[in-house]
mmCIF file of C-alpha atoms (C1' of nucleotides) in Angstrom:
data_model
loop_
_atom_site.group_PDB
_atom_site.id
_atom_site.type_symbol
_atom_site.label_atom_id
_atom_site.label_comp_id
_atom_site.label_asym_id
_atom_site.label_seq_id
_atom_site.Cartn_x
_atom_site.Cartn_y
_atom_site.Cartn_z
ATOM 1 C CA MET W 24 109.609 157.809 -170.297
ATOM 2 C CA THR W 25 111.556 158.050 -173.911
ATOM 3 C CA PRO W 26 112.333 160.933 -175.434
ATOM 4 C CA GLN W 27 109.856 160.294 -178.040
ATOM 5 C CA ARG W 28 107.506 159.697 -175.653
ATOM 6 C CA LEU W 29 108.183 163.283 -174.303
ATOM 7 C CA GLY W 30 108.168 164.591 -177.930
ATOM 8 C CA VAL W 31 104.278 163.532 -178.782
ATOM 9 C CA LEU W 32 103.722 165.259 -174.539
ATOM 10 C CA LYS W 33 105.932 168.488 -175.697
ATOM 11 C CA THR W 34 103.774 168.671 -178.853
ATOM 12 C CA LEU W 35 100.282 167.824 -177.608
ATOM 13 C CA ALA W 36 100.729 170.464 -175.000
ATOM 14 C CA GLY W 37 102.240 173.503 -177.429
ATOM 15 C CA SER W 38 99.554 172.818 -180.263
ATOM 16 C CA VAL W 39 95.928 174.368 -179.908
ATOM 17 C CA ASN W 40 94.337 173.356 -183.271
ATOM 18 C CA HIS W 41 94.255 169.566 -182.639
ATOM 19 C CA PRO W 42 97.083 167.982 -185.093
ATOM 20 C CA THR W 43 96.919 164.628 -186.486
ATOM 21 C CA VAL W 44 99.163 161.937 -185.458
ATOM 22 C CA GLU W 45 100.884 162.489 -188.829
ATOM 23 C CA GLU W 46 101.335 166.205 -187.673
ATOM 24 C CA ILE W 47 103.035 165.516 -184.389
ATOM 25 C CA TYR W 48 104.994 163.140 -186.446
ATOM 26 C CA GLU W 49 106.041 165.589 -188.393
ATOM 27 C CA GLN W 50 106.888 168.126 -185.708
ATOM 28 C CA ILE W 51 109.076 165.106 -183.468
ATOM 29 C CA LYS W 52 110.625 164.086 -186.685
ATOM 30 C CA ARG W 53 112.262 167.728 -186.353
ATOM 31 C CA GLN W 54 114.277 166.672 -183.688
ATOM 32 C CA PHE W 55 114.317 163.321 -183.722
ATOM 33 C CA PRO W 56 114.364 162.178 -186.965
ATOM 34 C CA THR W 57 114.769 158.360 -185.923
ATOM 35 C CA VAL W 58 110.700 158.218 -185.013
ATOM 36 C CA SER W 59 108.275 156.103 -186.069
ATOM 37 C CA LEU W 60 104.664 156.694 -186.964
ATOM 38 C CA ALA W 61 103.796 153.683 -185.288
ATOM 39 C CA THR W 62 105.122 155.170 -181.877
ATOM 40 C CA VAL W 63 103.705 158.131 -181.796
ATOM 41 C CA TYR W 64 100.331 156.029 -182.816
ATOM 42 C CA LYS W 65 100.949 153.991 -179.623
ATOM 43 C CA THR W 66 102.019 156.892 -177.654
ATOM 44 C CA VAL W 67 99.003 158.533 -178.111
ATOM 45 C CA SER W 68 96.566 155.803 -177.723
ATOM 46 C CA LEU W 69 98.202 155.434 -174.168
ATOM 47 C CA LEU W 70 97.777 159.479 -173.337
ATOM 48 C CA LYS W 71 94.175 158.913 -174.470
ATOM 49 C CA GLY W 72 93.769 155.488 -171.939
ATOM 50 C CA LEU W 73 95.410 158.003 -168.820
ATOM 51 C CA ASN W 74 92.731 160.816 -170.341
ATOM 52 C CA GLU W 75 95.818 163.144 -170.586
ATOM 53 C CA VAL W 76 94.284 163.949 -174.297
ATOM 54 C CA LEU W 77 91.149 164.049 -176.196
ATOM 55 C CA GLU W 78 90.665 162.016 -179.302
ATOM 56 C CA LEU W 79 88.347 163.466 -181.640
ATOM 57 C CA GLY W 80 88.052 160.242 -184.568
ATOM 58 C CA PHE W 81 86.388 161.706 -188.039
ATOM 59 C CA PRO W 82 84.947 158.124 -189.784
ATOM 60 C CA ASP W 83 86.243 159.776 -193.364
ATOM 61 C CA ALA W 84 89.572 161.500 -191.746
ATOM 62 C CA SER W 85 92.483 161.349 -190.000
ATOM 63 C CA ASN W 86 91.555 162.029 -185.862
ATOM 64 C CA ARG W 87 92.982 164.626 -184.203
ATOM 65 C CA TYR W 88 93.864 164.934 -180.896
ATOM 66 C CA ASP W 89 93.322 167.411 -178.461
ATOM 67 C CA GLY W 90 96.174 168.034 -175.192
ATOM 68 C CA TYR W 91 94.711 171.056 -173.924
ATOM 69 C CA ARG W 92 90.959 170.324 -172.589
ATOM 70 C CA PRO W 93 91.089 166.812 -172.567
ATOM 71 C CA PHE W 94 87.305 166.218 -171.618
ATOM 72 C CA PRO W 95 84.555 166.687 -174.415
ATOM 73 C CA HIS W 96 83.706 169.968 -175.141
ATOM 74 C CA PRO W 97 81.611 170.936 -178.665
ATOM 75 C CA HIS W 98 83.987 171.656 -181.720
ATOM 76 C CA VAL W 99 83.453 173.788 -184.754
ATOM 77 C CA ILE W 100 84.539 172.185 -187.682
ATOM 78 C CA CYS W 101 85.238 173.491 -191.105
ATOM 79 C CA VAL W 102 84.073 170.890 -193.818
ATOM 80 C CA ARG W 103 86.963 172.920 -196.525
ATOM 81 C CA CYS W 104 90.126 173.334 -194.714
ATOM 82 C CA ARG W 105 88.889 170.928 -191.397
ATOM 83 C CA LYS W 106 90.451 173.572 -189.241
ATOM 84 C CA ILE W 107 88.920 173.168 -185.523
ATOM 85 C CA MET W 108 87.736 175.774 -182.958
ATOM 86 C CA ASP W 109 86.278 175.491 -179.226
ATOM 87 C CA PRO W 110 83.772 177.653 -178.623
ATOM 88 C CA GLU W 111 82.932 178.884 -175.088
ATOM 89 C CA LEU W 112 82.105 175.758 -173.617
ATOM 90 C CA VAL W 113 78.026 174.922 -173.238
ATOM 91 C CA ASN W 114 77.363 172.810 -170.781
ATOM 92 C CA LEU W 115 75.706 169.771 -171.776
ATOM 93 C CA GLU W 116 75.516 167.934 -167.980
ATOM 94 C CA ALA W 117 71.466 168.834 -167.782
ATOM 95 C CA ILE W 118 70.752 167.832 -171.443
ATOM 96 C CA SER W 119 73.100 164.096 -170.804
ATOM 97 C CA ALA W 120 71.209 163.586 -167.090
ATOM 98 C CA GLU W 121 67.580 163.630 -169.426
ATOM 99 C CA MET W 122 69.113 161.669 -171.858
ATOM 100 C CA SER W 123 69.805 159.407 -169.487
ATOM 101 C CA ARG W 124 66.382 159.474 -167.813
ATOM 102 C CA LYS W 125 64.563 159.030 -170.908
ATOM 103 C CA THR W 126 66.412 156.001 -172.131
ATOM 104 C CA GLY W 127 67.523 154.376 -169.222
ATOM 105 C CA TYR W 128 71.055 154.258 -171.026
ATOM 106 C CA GLU W 129 74.572 155.125 -168.397
ATOM 107 C CA ILE W 130 75.593 158.308 -170.327
ATOM 108 C CA GLN W 131 79.767 158.019 -169.882
ATOM 109 C CA TYR W 132 80.484 161.264 -172.590
ATOM 110 C CA HIS W 133 79.357 162.461 -175.309
ATOM 111 C CA ARG W 134 80.630 164.402 -178.287
ATOM 112 C CA LEU W 135 78.793 167.698 -179.821
ATOM 113 C CA ASP W 136 80.290 169.252 -183.451
ATOM 114 C CA PHE W 137 79.349 171.368 -185.602
ATOM 115 C CA PHE W 138 80.080 171.184 -189.149
ATOM 116 C CA GLY W 139 80.264 174.229 -191.540
ATOM 117 C CA ILE W 140 82.551 176.994 -193.521
ATOM 118 C CA CYS W 141 84.988 179.037 -191.057
ATOM 119 C CA PRO W 142 85.280 182.707 -191.698
ATOM 120 C CA GLU W 143 88.171 182.430 -193.546
ATOM 121 C CA CYS W 144 86.909 179.906 -196.266
ATOM 122 C CA ARG W 145 84.158 181.776 -196.438
ATOM 123 C CA LYS W 146 86.207 184.631 -197.968
ATOM 124 C CA SER W 147 88.095 182.363 -200.299
ATOM 125 C CA GLY W 148 84.916 181.457 -201.950
ATOM 126 C CA MET V 11 65.583 152.494 -210.699
ATOM 127 C CA THR V 12 66.214 148.946 -209.851
ATOM 128 C CA PRO V 13 65.353 146.250 -207.714
ATOM 129 C CA GLN V 14 68.434 146.292 -205.777
ATOM 130 C CA ARG V 15 67.621 150.221 -205.640
ATOM 131 C CA LEU V 16 64.268 149.134 -204.486
ATOM 132 C CA GLY V 17 65.720 146.855 -201.606
ATOM 133 C CA VAL V 18 67.683 149.468 -200.427
ATOM 134 C CA LEU V 19 65.005 151.620 -199.783
ATOM 135 C CA LYS V 20 62.501 149.451 -198.288
ATOM 136 C CA THR V 21 65.313 148.227 -195.834
ATOM 137 C CA LEU V 22 65.900 151.506 -194.730
ATOM 138 C CA ALA V 23 62.024 152.516 -194.686
ATOM 139 C CA GLY V 24 61.892 149.236 -192.716
ATOM 140 C CA SER V 25 64.482 149.419 -190.004
ATOM 141 C CA VAL V 26 64.061 151.780 -186.594
ATOM 142 C CA ASN V 27 67.373 150.309 -185.577
ATOM 143 C CA HIS V 28 69.885 152.239 -187.532
ATOM 144 C CA PRO V 29 71.288 149.317 -189.760
ATOM 145 C CA THR V 30 75.166 148.816 -191.345
ATOM 146 C CA VAL V 31 75.732 148.273 -194.923
ATOM 147 C CA GLU V 32 76.057 145.094 -193.840
ATOM 148 C CA GLU V 33 72.694 144.311 -192.652
ATOM 149 C CA ILE V 34 70.704 145.795 -195.651
ATOM 150 C CA TYR V 35 73.143 144.053 -197.324
ATOM 151 C CA GLU V 36 72.099 140.612 -195.530
ATOM 152 C CA GLN V 37 68.403 141.648 -195.760
ATOM 153 C CA ILE V 38 68.757 142.781 -199.327
ATOM 154 C CA LYS V 39 70.253 139.092 -199.844
ATOM 155 C CA ARG V 40 67.373 137.003 -198.869
ATOM 156 C CA GLN V 41 64.841 138.686 -201.476
ATOM 157 C CA PHE V 42 67.281 138.978 -203.988
ATOM 158 C CA PRO V 43 70.924 136.473 -203.375
ATOM 159 C CA THR V 44 72.972 138.430 -206.403
ATOM 160 C CA VAL V 45 73.455 141.668 -205.148
ATOM 161 C CA SER V 46 76.672 143.148 -204.136
ATOM 162 C CA LEU V 47 77.863 144.865 -201.132
ATOM 163 C CA ALA V 48 79.676 147.506 -204.130
ATOM 164 C CA THR V 49 75.594 148.240 -205.140
ATOM 165 C CA VAL V 50 74.639 148.602 -201.812
ATOM 166 C CA TYR V 51 77.191 151.189 -200.937
ATOM 167 C CA LYS V 52 76.920 153.315 -204.261
ATOM 168 C CA THR V 53 73.014 153.103 -203.378
ATOM 169 C CA VAL V 54 73.157 154.295 -199.657
ATOM 170 C CA SER V 55 75.804 157.251 -200.730
ATOM 171 C CA LEU V 56 73.618 158.240 -203.619
ATOM 172 C CA LEU V 57 70.703 158.124 -201.064
ATOM 173 C CA LYS V 58 73.060 160.388 -198.553
ATOM 174 C CA GLY V 59 73.726 162.864 -201.274
ATOM 175 C CA LEU V 60 69.823 163.692 -202.160
ATOM 176 C CA ASN V 61 68.859 163.869 -197.963
ATOM 177 C CA GLU V 62 67.216 160.748 -197.817
ATOM 178 C CA VAL V 63 68.847 158.909 -195.406
ATOM 179 C CA LEU V 64 71.447 160.381 -192.541
ATOM 180 C CA GLU V 65 74.768 158.319 -192.139
ATOM 181 C CA LEU V 66 76.154 158.406 -188.765
ATOM 182 C CA GLY V 67 80.212 157.567 -189.313
ATOM 183 C CA PHE V 68 82.164 156.270 -186.661
ATOM 184 C CA PRO V 69 85.641 155.869 -186.854
ATOM 185 C CA ASP V 70 86.287 152.359 -184.915
ATOM 186 C CA ALA V 71 83.791 150.956 -186.475
ATOM 187 C CA SER V 72 81.003 150.398 -189.376
ATOM 188 C CA ASN V 73 78.536 153.861 -190.770
ATOM 189 C CA ARG V 74 74.898 153.065 -189.403
ATOM 190 C CA TYR V 75 72.021 155.003 -191.575
ATOM 191 C CA ASP V 76 68.930 156.550 -190.508
ATOM 192 C CA GLY V 77 66.460 156.340 -193.535
ATOM 193 C CA TYR V 78 63.060 157.161 -190.642
ATOM 194 C CA ARG V 79 64.763 160.503 -190.266
ATOM 195 C CA PRO V 80 67.008 161.871 -192.503
ATOM 196 C CA PHE V 81 68.308 165.372 -190.654
ATOM 197 C CA PRO V 82 70.875 165.868 -187.593
ATOM 198 C CA HIS V 83 69.349 164.860 -184.184
ATOM 199 C CA PRO V 84 70.699 163.272 -181.219
ATOM 200 C CA HIS V 85 71.320 159.789 -180.645
ATOM 201 C CA VAL V 86 72.163 157.708 -177.255
ATOM 202 C CA ILE V 87 75.362 154.874 -178.640
ATOM 203 C CA CYS V 88 75.784 151.767 -176.248
ATOM 204 C CA VAL V 89 79.396 151.378 -176.409
ATOM 205 C CA ARG V 90 79.052 147.703 -175.582
ATOM 206 C CA CYS V 91 76.337 145.997 -178.089
ATOM 207 C CA ARG V 92 76.532 149.275 -180.398
ATOM 208 C CA LYS V 93 72.210 149.859 -179.997
ATOM 209 C CA ILE V 94 71.585 153.476 -180.652
ATOM 210 C CA MET V 95 68.282 154.880 -179.731
ATOM 211 C CA ASP V 96 67.265 157.968 -180.655
ATOM 212 C CA PRO V 97 65.730 160.145 -177.526
ATOM 213 C CA GLU V 98 62.959 163.088 -177.919
ATOM 214 C CA LEU V 99 64.465 165.800 -179.375
ATOM 215 C CA VAL V 100 66.088 168.370 -178.234
ATOM 216 C CA ASN V 101 66.848 171.238 -180.446
ATOM 217 C CA LEU V 102 69.979 172.882 -180.799
ATOM 218 C CA GLU V 103 69.144 175.556 -183.281
ATOM 219 C CA ALA V 104 69.959 177.821 -180.716
ATOM 220 C CA ILE V 105 73.114 176.890 -179.452
ATOM 221 C CA SER V 106 74.062 176.491 -183.183
ATOM 222 C CA ALA V 107 73.451 180.135 -183.856
ATOM 223 C CA GLU V 108 75.149 181.147 -180.849
ATOM 224 C CA MET V 109 78.275 178.606 -182.192
ATOM 225 C CA SER V 110 78.136 180.780 -185.381
ATOM 226 C CA ARG V 111 78.140 184.260 -183.781
ATOM 227 C CA LYS V 112 81.169 183.092 -181.377
ATOM 228 C CA THR V 113 83.079 181.653 -184.168
ATOM 229 C CA GLY V 114 82.223 183.213 -187.746
ATOM 230 C CA TYR V 115 81.570 180.023 -189.437
ATOM 231 C CA GLU V 116 78.734 179.521 -191.219
ATOM 232 C CA ILE V 117 77.319 176.216 -189.249
ATOM 233 C CA GLN V 118 75.527 173.746 -191.709
ATOM 234 C CA TYR V 119 74.600 170.784 -189.835
ATOM 235 C CA HIS V 120 75.481 169.100 -186.015
ATOM 236 C CA ARG V 121 75.964 165.968 -184.536
ATOM 237 C CA LEU V 122 75.185 165.432 -181.024
ATOM 238 C CA ASP V 123 76.375 161.792 -179.646
ATOM 239 C CA PHE V 124 75.770 160.606 -176.289
ATOM 240 C CA PHE V 125 77.665 157.855 -175.333
ATOM 241 C CA GLY V 126 76.728 155.111 -172.518
ATOM 242 C CA ILE V 127 76.004 151.089 -171.177
ATOM 243 C CA CYS V 128 72.282 150.598 -172.468
ATOM 244 C CA PRO V 129 69.697 149.024 -170.094
ATOM 245 C CA GLU V 130 69.952 145.561 -171.163
ATOM 246 C CA CYS V 131 73.639 145.534 -170.970
ATOM 247 C CA ARG V 132 74.056 146.878 -167.406
ATOM 248 C CA LYS V 133 71.685 144.465 -166.214
ATOM 249 C CA SER V 134 74.038 141.204 -168.373
ATOM 250 C CA GLY V 135 76.890 142.728 -165.786
ATOM 251 C "C1'" DG A 26 69.916 152.424 -228.763
ATOM 252 C "C1'" DT A 27 71.450 154.993 -225.244
ATOM 253 C "C1'" DA A 28 72.845 155.633 -221.011
ATOM 254 C "C1'" DA A 29 73.326 154.336 -216.448
ATOM 255 C "C1'" DT A 30 73.520 150.667 -212.871
ATOM 256 C "C1'" DT A 31 75.593 146.281 -211.850
ATOM 257 C "C1'" DG A 32 78.918 143.162 -209.083
ATOM 258 C "C1'" DC A 33 83.552 141.283 -209.231
ATOM 259 C "C1'" DA A 34 87.993 142.106 -207.942
ATOM 260 C "C1'" DA A 35 91.383 145.302 -206.663
ATOM 261 C "C1'" DA A 36 93.489 149.415 -204.505
ATOM 262 C "C1'" DT A 37 92.639 152.797 -200.681
ATOM 263 C "C1'" DG A 38 94.569 154.895 -196.321
ATOM 264 C "C1'" DG A 39 94.296 155.722 -191.454
ATOM 265 C "C1'" DT A 40 95.502 152.692 -188.312
ATOM 266 C "C1'" DT A 41 96.873 148.273 -185.549
ATOM 267 C "C1'" DT A 42 100.049 144.669 -184.731
ATOM 268 C "C1'" DG A 43 103.938 141.343 -185.200
ATOM 269 C "C1'" DC A 44 108.302 140.737 -183.440
ATOM 270 C "C1'" DA A 45 112.951 141.379 -183.533
ATOM 271 C "C1'" DG A 46 116.431 144.457 -181.927
ATOM 272 C "C1'" DC A 47 117.614 148.535 -178.281
ATOM 273 C "C1'" DA A 48 117.091 151.879 -174.782
ATOM 274 C "C1'" DT A 49 115.690 152.772 -169.455
ATOM 275 C "C1'" DC A 50 115.631 152.413 -164.956
ATOM 276 C "C1'" DG E 30 119.707 142.124 -166.005
ATOM 277 C "C1'" DA E 31 115.045 142.620 -166.570
ATOM 278 C "C1'" DT E 32 110.952 144.762 -168.646
ATOM 279 C "C1'" DG E 33 108.926 147.413 -171.583
ATOM 280 C "C1'" DC E 34 110.055 150.965 -175.483
ATOM 281 C "C1'" DT E 35 110.518 151.536 -180.672
ATOM 282 C "C1'" DG E 36 110.789 151.181 -185.310
ATOM 283 C "C1'" DC E 37 109.651 148.522 -189.534
ATOM 284 C "C1'" DA E 38 106.842 146.059 -192.315
ATOM 285 C "C1'" DA E 39 102.619 143.622 -192.828
ATOM 286 C "C1'" DA E 40 97.707 143.092 -191.514
ATOM 287 C "C1'" DC E 41 93.514 145.597 -191.211
ATOM 288 C "C1'" DC E 42 88.729 146.256 -192.928
ATOM 289 C "C1'" DA E 43 85.505 149.583 -194.314
ATOM 290 C "C1'" DT E 44 84.747 151.944 -198.091
ATOM 291 C "C1'" DT E 45 85.517 153.480 -202.321
ATOM 292 C "C1'" DT E 46 86.934 152.413 -207.486
ATOM 293 C "C1'" DG E 47 88.215 150.841 -212.734
ATOM 294 C "C1'" DC E 48 85.680 148.002 -215.668
ATOM 295 C "C1'" DA E 49 83.411 145.065 -218.462
ATOM 296 C "C1'" DA E 50 79.178 143.205 -218.848
ATOM 297 C "C1'" DT E 51 73.955 143.960 -218.118
ATOM 298 C "C1'" DT E 52 70.090 146.251 -217.482
ATOM 299 C "C1'" DA E 53 66.229 150.150 -217.203
ATOM 300 C "C1'" DC E 54 64.075 152.867 -219.846
#
DNA sequence: GTAATTGCAAATGGTTTGCAGCATC
DNA sequence: GATGCTGCAAACCATTTGCAATTAC
């Protein structure tokens, strides 16, 4: 356990808005100016392997991280400002079991994203 | 309309297995050896804009394309061999409307993926 | 004949990796 | 003192882009 890792942990624990690695990095740099992006990447990857953080990867944007609820759950994503919200949970276990039965796959996890325009962006045209 | 574009169209129409751009490219090159990857990328992107193909982007792998059902629907993806299946449809309209009501987002589209091990990969260890 | 498309090569950008030096325990 | 972490810079790689030559209509 190093100060850098502690910084990543604290940032993730204190962030409700699904930060990017870059945002985590900027946050830590305030208190620990010599930290490197690579270290943040490595730590986040480590936490992912320990199931302490949920990674939300996007092919056309930076990955986002959720340290609050490190298990699959739906997200609602604004395609304009990229804000991400966690709506109240919808349980997909039944659908997951149905998918497994229909396809023969051994389902391990899922991902459910809704894309649209958030209330703030709707207001501003 | 050019022979290259026709090739992309025919390949997408004849593929049930969600090909990558690279796979589309390899297919077309058999009949049209001078085609370039860039052209395939451009054509696929064009078709995406026309809603004639569904793009399945992955942050850690190549994008996959579905010309059969160019509208959002669930996918079941093997994390080992990357095979993608289309299970029978599950209608998410009700859940989508619920998400919209709860978050105030104007939902435009969604994405539902189940990840696991396909029957063939389960057999082979 | 004009506007659009092709194909090459170079750029892009988030993420990963190699490695020397350094911190942790 | 040994193991493992940090941080720099370079590598990665799917995708995108600039641009000159070519093609479609």
